[in-house]
Coordinates of C-alpha atoms in Angstrom, one line a residue:
M1 CA -13.4 -15.0 -2.7
S2 CA -16.7 -16.2 -4.2
V3 CA -18.7 -14.3 -6.7
S4 CA -21.8 -13.3 -4.7
S5 CA -25.2 -13.3 -5.9
S6 CA -26.9 -10.0 -6.7
P7 CA -30.6 -9.2 -7.7
V8 CA -29.5 -7.5 -10.8
T9 CA -31.1 -9.6 -13.6
T10 CA -28.7 -10.3 -16.6
T11 CA -31.6 -9.6 -19.2
A12 CA -31.7 -5.7 -18.2
P13 CA -30.0 -3.2 -20.8
F14 CA -26.4 -2.2 -19.6
P15 CA -27.1 1.2 -17.6
Y16 CA -24.6 3.3 -19.5
I17 CA -26.5 6.9 -18.6
G18 CA -26.5 5.5 -14.6
L19 CA -23.0 4.6 -14.7
L20 CA -22.0 7.8 -16.6
S21 CA -23.7 10.1 -13.9
L22 CA -21.9 8.2 -11.5
A23 CA -18.6 8.9 -13.1
G24 CA -19.4 12.7 -13.4
A25 CA -20.0 12.5 -9.9
I26 CA -16.8 11.0 -8.9
F27 CA -15.2 13.4 -11.2
V28 CA -16.3 16.4 -9.3
S29 CA -15.7 14.7 -5.9
V30 CA -12.2 13.8 -6.5
T31 CA -11.3 17.2 -8.4
S32 CA -12.7 19.0 -5.0
E33 CA -10.6 16.6 -2.9
F34 CA -7.4 17.5 -4.9
L35 CA -7.9 21.0 -5.9
P36 CA -5.8 22.5 -3.3
T37 CA -2.4 20.8 -4.6
G38 CA -2.5 23.1 -7.5
L39 CA -3.4 26.1 -5.3
L40 CA -1.0 26.2 -2.3
P41 CA 1.3 28.9 -2.8
A42 CA -1.9 31.1 -3.6
M43 CA -3.8 29.8 -0.6
A44 CA -0.7 30.3 1.6
R45 CA 0.0 33.9 0.8
D46 CA -3.7 34.7 1.2
L47 CA -4.0 33.2 4.5
D48 CA -0.5 34.3 6.0
V49 CA 0.6 30.7 6.4
K50 CA 3.4 28.8 5.0
I51 CA 3.3 26.5 2.3
S52 CA 3.5 23.3 4.1
T53 CA 1.0 24.7 6.4
A54 CA -1.4 24.8 3.4
G55 CA -0.3 21.4 2.2
Y56 CA -1.9 20.0 5.7
L57 CA -5.1 20.9 4.0
V58 CA -5.0 17.4 1.6
T59 CA -3.8 15.6 4.6
I60 CA -6.5 16.7 7.0
F61 CA -8.8 15.7 4.2
A62 CA -7.4 12.1 3.6
G63 CA -7.4 11.8 7.5
T64 CA -10.8 12.6 7.9
V65 CA -11.8 10.1 5.0
V66 CA -9.6 7.4 6.6
I67 CA -11.1 8.0 10.2
A68 CA -14.7 8.5 9.5
T69 CA -15.7 6.3 6.3
T70 CA -16.4 2.9 8.0
P71 CA -18.5 4.6 11.0
L72 CA -20.3 6.8 8.7
A73 CA -21.2 3.9 6.1
A74 CA -22.3 1.6 9.3
V75 CA -24.8 4.3 10.7
T76 CA -26.2 5.1 7.0
Q77 CA -26.9 1.5 6.0
R78 CA -30.4 1.6 6.3
Y79 CA -30.7 4.8 4.1
S80 CA -31.5 5.0 0.2
R81 CA -28.0 4.6 -1.8
K82 CA -29.1 6.9 -4.4
T83 CA -30.5 9.6 -1.6
L84 CA -27.1 9.3 0.3
I85 CA -25.2 10.2 -3.1
V86 CA -27.4 13.3 -3.5
V87 CA -26.9 14.4 0.1
V88 CA -23.3 14.2 0.1
L89 CA -22.6 15.9 -3.1
L90 CA -24.7 18.6 -1.9
V91 CA -22.6 18.8 1.3
I92 CA -19.4 18.9 -0.6
A93 CA -21.0 21.6 -2.8
V94 CA -21.7 23.3 0.5
A95 CA -17.8 22.7 1.8
N96 CA -16.3 24.1 -1.1
V97 CA -18.3 27.1 -0.8
I98 CA -17.3 27.6 2.9
A99 CA -13.7 27.3 1.9
A100 CA -14.1 29.8 -1.1
I101 CA -15.2 32.5 1.6
A102 CA -13.0 31.3 4.7
P103 CA -11.7 34.1 6.5
T104 CA -9.0 32.6 8.5
Y105 CA -7.1 29.0 8.0
G106 CA -9.4 27.8 10.7
V107 CA -12.5 28.0 8.8
L108 CA -11.0 26.4 6.0
V109 CA -9.9 23.6 8.1
A110 CA -13.3 23.1 9.0
A111 CA -14.4 23.3 5.5
R112 CA -12.3 20.7 4.4
I113 CA -13.1 18.3 7.6
L114 CA -16.9 18.7 6.4
G115 CA -16.1 17.9 3.0
G116 CA -13.7 14.8 4.1
L117 CA -16.6 13.5 5.9
A118 CA -19.1 13.7 2.9
H119 CA -16.0 12.5 0.4
G120 CA -15.7 9.5 2.7
L121 CA -19.2 8.3 2.9
F122 CA -19.6 9.2 -1.0
W123 CA -16.8 6.8 -1.9
A124 CA -18.5 4.0 0.9
V125 CA -21.7 4.0 -1.2
V126 CA -20.5 4.8 -4.9
A127 CA -17.7 2.0 -4.9
A128 CA -20.7 -0.8 -4.6
Y129 CA -23.0 1.1 -6.5
A130 CA -22.1 -0.4 -9.5
A131 CA -22.5 -3.6 -8.2
H132 CA -26.2 -3.0 -7.6
L133 CA -26.7 -1.8 -11.4
V134 CA -25.4 -4.8 -13.2
P135 CA -24.8 -8.5 -12.9
A136 CA -21.3 -10.1 -11.6
H137 CA -20.1 -10.9 -15.6
Q138 CA -20.5 -6.9 -16.1
L139 CA -18.7 -5.6 -13.2
G140 CA -15.1 -5.1 -14.6
K141 CA -17.0 -3.1 -17.6
A142 CA -19.2 -1.2 -15.0
V143 CA -16.4 -0.3 -12.7
S144 CA -13.9 0.9 -15.5
I145 CA -16.8 3.5 -16.6
T146 CA -17.2 4.9 -13.0
A147 CA -13.4 4.7 -12.4
G148 CA -12.9 7.0 -15.5
G149 CA -14.4 9.7 -13.6
G150 CA -11.4 9.6 -11.0
T151 CA -8.9 9.5 -13.8
A152 CA -10.3 12.2 -15.4
A153 CA -10.5 14.4 -12.4
F154 CA -6.4 14.0 -12.4
V155 CA -5.8 14.6 -16.1
L156 CA -8.6 17.4 -16.6
G157 CA -10.4 18.2 -13.3
V158 CA -7.2 19.2 -11.0
P159 CA -5.3 21.1 -13.5
V160 CA -8.3 23.1 -15.2
G161 CA -9.2 24.1 -11.2
T162 CA -5.6 25.1 -10.9
A163 CA -5.6 27.3 -14.3
I164 CA -8.9 28.8 -12.9
G165 CA -7.2 29.4 -9.6
N166 CA -4.4 31.0 -11.3
A167 CA -6.5 33.1 -13.7
L168 CA -9.3 34.2 -11.0
G169 CA -8.0 33.5 -7.7
W170 CA -8.3 30.3 -5.4
R171 CA -11.7 31.2 -4.0
A172 CA -13.1 31.5 -7.2
A173 CA -11.9 27.8 -8.1
F174 CA -13.5 26.6 -5.0
I175 CA -16.8 28.6 -5.8
I176 CA -17.0 27.0 -9.1
I177 CA -16.2 23.5 -8.3
G178 CA -18.8 24.0 -5.3
V179 CA -21.4 25.0 -8.2
V180 CA -20.3 21.9 -10.6
V181 CA -20.9 19.7 -7.8
A182 CA -24.2 21.1 -6.9
V183 CA -25.1 20.4 -10.6
L184 CA -23.8 17.0 -10.6
A185 CA -26.3 16.3 -7.9
L186 CA -29.2 17.2 -9.8
V187 CA -27.7 14.9 -12.7
I188 CA -27.8 12.0 -10.4
V189 CA -31.4 12.9 -9.3
K190 CA -32.5 12.6 -12.7
F191 CA -30.5 9.9 -14.3
L192 CA -29.2 7.1 -11.7
P193 CA -31.5 4.7 -11.2
P194 CA -32.3 3.7 -7.5
V195 CA -31.0 0.2 -6.2
N196 CA -32.1 -2.2 -3.4
H197 CA -29.2 -2.9 -1.0
H198 CA -31.1 -4.5 1.7
V199 CA -30.7 -8.2 2.2
E200 CA -33.8 -10.1 2.6
R201 CA -33.9 -12.4 5.3
K202 CA -35.8 -16.1 5.0
A203 CA -38.4 -16.4 7.9
G204 CA -37.1 -17.4 11.0
E205 CA -33.4 -16.6 9.9
E206 CA -31.5 -14.6 12.5
R207 CA -29.0 -11.9 11.9
V208 CA -25.7 -12.7 11.6
P209 CA -23.0 -9.7 12.3
L210 CA -21.2 -8.7 9.3
Y211 CA -17.8 -9.6 10.6
R212 CA -18.8 -13.1 10.8
D213 CA -19.9 -13.3 7.2
P214 CA -17.9 -15.8 5.1
S215 CA -16.7 -13.5 2.8
F216 CA -15.4 -10.9 5.8
K217 CA -11.7 -12.7 6.1
A218 CA -11.1 -12.4 2.2
V219 CA -12.4 -9.0 2.1
L220 CA -9.6 -8.0 4.8
L221 CA -7.0 -9.6 3.2
L222 CA -7.9 -7.8 -0.1
C223 CA -8.0 -4.6 1.8
T224 CA -4.6 -5.3 2.9
V225 CA -3.0 -5.9 -0.4
I226 CA -4.8 -2.6 -1.5
L227 CA -2.7 -0.7 1.5
I228 CA 0.5 -2.3 0.4
L229 CA -0.3 -1.4 -3.2
L230 CA -1.1 2.2 -2.7
T231 CA 1.5 2.7 -0.2
G232 CA 4.1 1.6 -2.7
Q233 CA 2.5 3.6 -5.6
N234 CA 2.6 6.5 -3.4
T235 CA 6.1 6.6 -1.9
F236 CA 7.2 7.4 -5.1
Y237 CA 4.7 9.1 -7.1
T238 CA 4.1 11.6 -4.4
Y239 CA 7.7 12.8 -5.1
I240 CA 7.9 12.0 -8.9
A241 CA 8.2 15.9 -9.7
P242 CA 11.3 16.0 -7.9
W243 CA 12.7 13.3 -8.8
L244 CA 12.3 14.0 -12.5
T245 CA 14.6 17.4 -11.9
D246 CA 16.6 16.2 -9.2
V247 CA 17.5 12.5 -10.0
S248 CA 16.9 12.3 -13.9
S249 CA 17.2 15.3 -16.1
F250 CA 14.1 16.8 -16.9
E251 CA 13.5 20.7 -16.8
Q252 CA 11.2 22.0 -14.4
G253 CA 9.1 23.4 -17.1
S254 CA 8.6 20.1 -18.6
V255 CA 7.3 18.3 -15.5
A256 CA 3.6 19.1 -16.0
L257 CA 3.9 17.7 -19.3
V258 CA 5.1 14.6 -18.0
L259 CA 2.7 14.2 -15.7
F260 CA 0.0 15.1 -18.0
L261 CA 1.0 12.1 -20.2
Y262 CA 1.4 9.7 -17.1
G263 CA -2.3 10.7 -16.5
G264 CA -3.3 10.5 -20.1
A265 CA -1.7 6.9 -20.7
G266 CA -3.8 5.9 -17.3
I267 CA -7.0 6.7 -19.3
I268 CA -5.8 3.6 -21.9
G269 CA -5.2 1.2 -19.0
L270 CA -8.5 1.9 -17.5
V271 CA -10.3 1.1 -20.8
G272 CA -8.3 -2.2 -20.9
A273 CA -8.9 -3.1 -17.3
G274 CA -12.7 -2.8 -17.9
Y275 CA -12.3 -5.6 -20.7
A276 CA -9.5 -7.6 -19.0
S277 CA -11.4 -8.1 -15.4
D278 CA -14.3 -9.5 -17.1
R279 CA -12.5 -12.2 -19.1
F280 CA -9.2 -13.2 -17.3
P281 CA -9.1 -10.9 -13.8
R282 CA -6.3 -12.8 -12.3
K283 CA -3.9 -13.0 -15.0
A284 CA -4.7 -9.4 -16.2
F285 CA -4.0 -7.9 -12.5
V286 CA -0.9 -10.0 -12.3
G287 CA 0.3 -9.0 -15.7
V288 CA -0.2 -5.2 -15.0
V289 CA 1.5 -5.1 -11.7
L290 CA 4.8 -6.9 -13.3
V291 CA 4.8 -4.0 -16.0
V292 CA 4.4 -1.7 -13.4
M293 CA 7.5 -3.0 -11.4
A294 CA 9.5 -3.2 -15.0
A295 CA 8.4 0.1 -15.9
V296 CA 9.8 1.8 -12.6
L297 CA 12.9 -0.3 -12.6
T298 CA 13.6 0.8 -15.9
L299 CA 13.2 4.6 -15.2
A300 CA 15.3 4.0 -12.0
L301 CA 18.0 2.4 -14.0
A302 CA 18.3 5.0 -16.9
T303 CA 17.8 8.3 -14.9
A304 CA 20.4 10.1 -17.6
S305 CA 18.0 9.3 -20.8
T306 CA 15.1 11.5 -20.7
V307 CA 13.2 9.4 -23.7
V308 CA 13.9 6.1 -21.6
V309 CA 12.6 7.5 -18.9
L310 CA 9.5 9.2 -20.5
I311 CA 8.6 6.1 -22.2
A312 CA 8.9 4.3 -18.8
V313 CA 6.6 6.8 -17.1
I314 CA 4.0 6.3 -19.9
V315 CA 4.1 2.4 -19.5
W316 CA 3.9 2.9 -15.7
G317 CA 0.9 5.3 -16.0
A318 CA -0.8 2.9 -18.9
A319 CA -0.4 -0.2 -16.4
F320 CA -1.1 1.4 -13.1
G321 CA -4.2 3.3 -14.5
G322 CA -6.3 0.0 -14.5
I323 CA -5.2 -1.2 -11.3
P324 CA -7.5 0.7 -9.0
A325 CA -10.4 -0.4 -11.2
M326 CA -9.3 -4.0 -11.0
L327 CA -9.2 -3.9 -7.1
Q328 CA -12.7 -2.5 -7.0
T329 CA -13.7 -5.0 -9.5
R330 CA -12.0 -7.8 -7.3
M331 CA -13.6 -6.3 -4.0
L332 CA -17.1 -6.5 -5.6
R333 CA -16.9 -10.1 -6.4
T334 CA -14.9 -11.1 -3.1
A335 CA -17.7 -9.3 -0.8
S336 CA -21.1 -11.3 -0.4
F337 CA -24.1 -9.1 -1.4
R338 CA -24.6 -8.2 2.4
T339 CA -21.3 -7.0 3.2
R340 CA -20.6 -4.8 -0.2
D341 CA -21.3 -1.6 1.5
L342 CA -19.2 -2.1 4.6
S343 CA -16.5 -3.4 2.1
A344 CA -16.6 -0.5 -0.1
A345 CA -16.0 1.5 3.0
L346 CA -13.0 -0.8 4.3
Q347 CA -11.4 -0.4 0.7
T348 CA -12.0 3.3 0.5
T349 CA -10.3 3.5 4.0
A350 CA -7.3 1.2 2.6
F351 CA -6.7 3.1 -0.2
N352 CA -6.8 6.5 1.5
V353 CA -4.3 5.1 4.4
G354 CA -2.4 3.8 1.6
I355 CA -1.8 7.2 -0.2
G356 CA -1.1 8.8 2.8
G357 CA 1.0 6.6 4.3
G358 CA 3.0 6.3 1.2
A359 CA 3.6 9.7 1.1
L360 CA 4.7 9.9 4.8
L361 CA 7.2 7.0 4.1
G362 CA 8.3 8.8 0.9
G363 CA 9.2 11.9 2.6
L364 CA 10.7 9.7 5.6
L365 CA 12.9 8.3 3.2
L366 CA 13.6 11.5 1.2
D367 CA 15.0 13.2 4.2
G368 CA 16.9 10.0 5.5
I369 CA 18.4 8.4 2.5
G370 CA 17.5 10.7 -0.6
L371 CA 15.0 10.7 -3.8
D372 CA 17.1 7.8 -5.3
V373 CA 15.8 5.3 -3.3
L374 CA 12.1 5.7 -3.9
P375 CA 11.3 3.7 -7.0
F376 CA 13.4 0.7 -5.5
V377 CA 11.2 1.0 -2.3
M378 CA 8.0 1.0 -4.4
I379 CA 9.0 -1.8 -6.2
L380 CA 9.7 -4.1 -3.2
L381 CA 6.3 -2.9 -1.7
V382 CA 4.2 -3.8 -5.1
A383 CA 6.0 -7.1 -5.2
I384 CA 5.1 -7.9 -1.6
G385 CA 1.3 -6.6 -2.2
L386 CA 1.3 -9.1 -5.6
G387 CA 2.8 -11.8 -3.4
L388 CA -0.1 -11.5 -0.9
S389 CA -2.6 -11.2 -3.8
L390 CA -1.1 -14.7 -5.5
A391 CA -0.6 -16.5 -2.0
T392 CA -4.4 -15.6 -1.1
D393 CA -5.7 -17.1 -4.5
T394 CA -3.9 -20.1 -4.0
V395 CA -5.1 -20.9 -0.6
K396 CA -8.5 -20.3 -2.0
D397 CA -7.9 -22.7 -5.0
R398 CA -7.1 -25.2 -2.8
R399 CA -9.5 -24.9 -0.2
E400 CA -12.4 -25.0 -3.0
R401 CA -10.6 -28.1 -4.6
H402 CA -11.0 -29.6 -1.2
Q403 CA -14.6 -28.8 -0.8
L404 CA -15.1 -30.2 -4.1
R405 CA -13.5 -33.6 -3.1
A406 CA -15.1 -33.6 0.0
S407 CA -18.7 -33.1 -1.6

């Protein structure tokens, strides 16, 4: 998992404006993805379908991202990264407008599929973009800035979208987010620096398939770690609301505040991740994962105390808030320059499989055993992911020491 070379010069000023524009694009894209979650009852009533059927709109979106991201990344490899971001943002805007005017559930499904196609390609491009803008030693800081857009979407974007939907109707919410996405596309045109993502080949050098790149095996291992960690996280977090009311002793009206505090704490974790990922990435990653496990174990064992559970939830949110950015930074350092875009696509797929797979596993466990078991299953899966990460690092270190002795 060596740090790949990059054409970025170390003397260039840090591209705050470009990275903030990327963060804004991520904010509106993620808000668009999860907007239906707060509007499902209204959408179900208007379209005359069950709430569970309306909920499939989120599943369909995520499934489209999983299936389409890597193929779309491969076929668009030769196109300008900046141009692709602008195009997919405009497609996302159109998809939201189509959703807003959809006369039937079927048309709404088609709109979500279109949005999922664009969203998958968007992440395949954006996830690697920061690595083209900054040198390797600034990756953690750059990724923490762009990842802040996703965190802000959960803390602010989705709640505000839900509030707009409740006040003006769910169709108005989709129209408004569509307009905002189009505005962010214009911001990208103005403020995001273009990058050269093409790998220059030397004279006579043959093109090697990406899957034969020396870093590709390490990329797949890291994707496995991501998948396991995200599956564990979402096995429990997807059902945190009913767990708070049915297993712990929170009132239904206080759940939104608890989730807001969880998301707000995640911002703190994200800021810390930007600092730690550039200075001691391995130790920081191990540390925050252990804190997540300890926090979840605490709330699982102290269900009767709302104070202890609330503190544990906040600690959990702060610790986990930095993990996605740390994983993205690690992926960019693991992949060689020529495989960054493919690696970003595989990373996006792993994240979405983990999100969807965790929700599915949690639902099955909920129906078969009960809510009580979910935090313990999460801890087990997160521990497995951490163990695989540590084992991979150990093997890598031994191989590098062996190569040094041999040379």
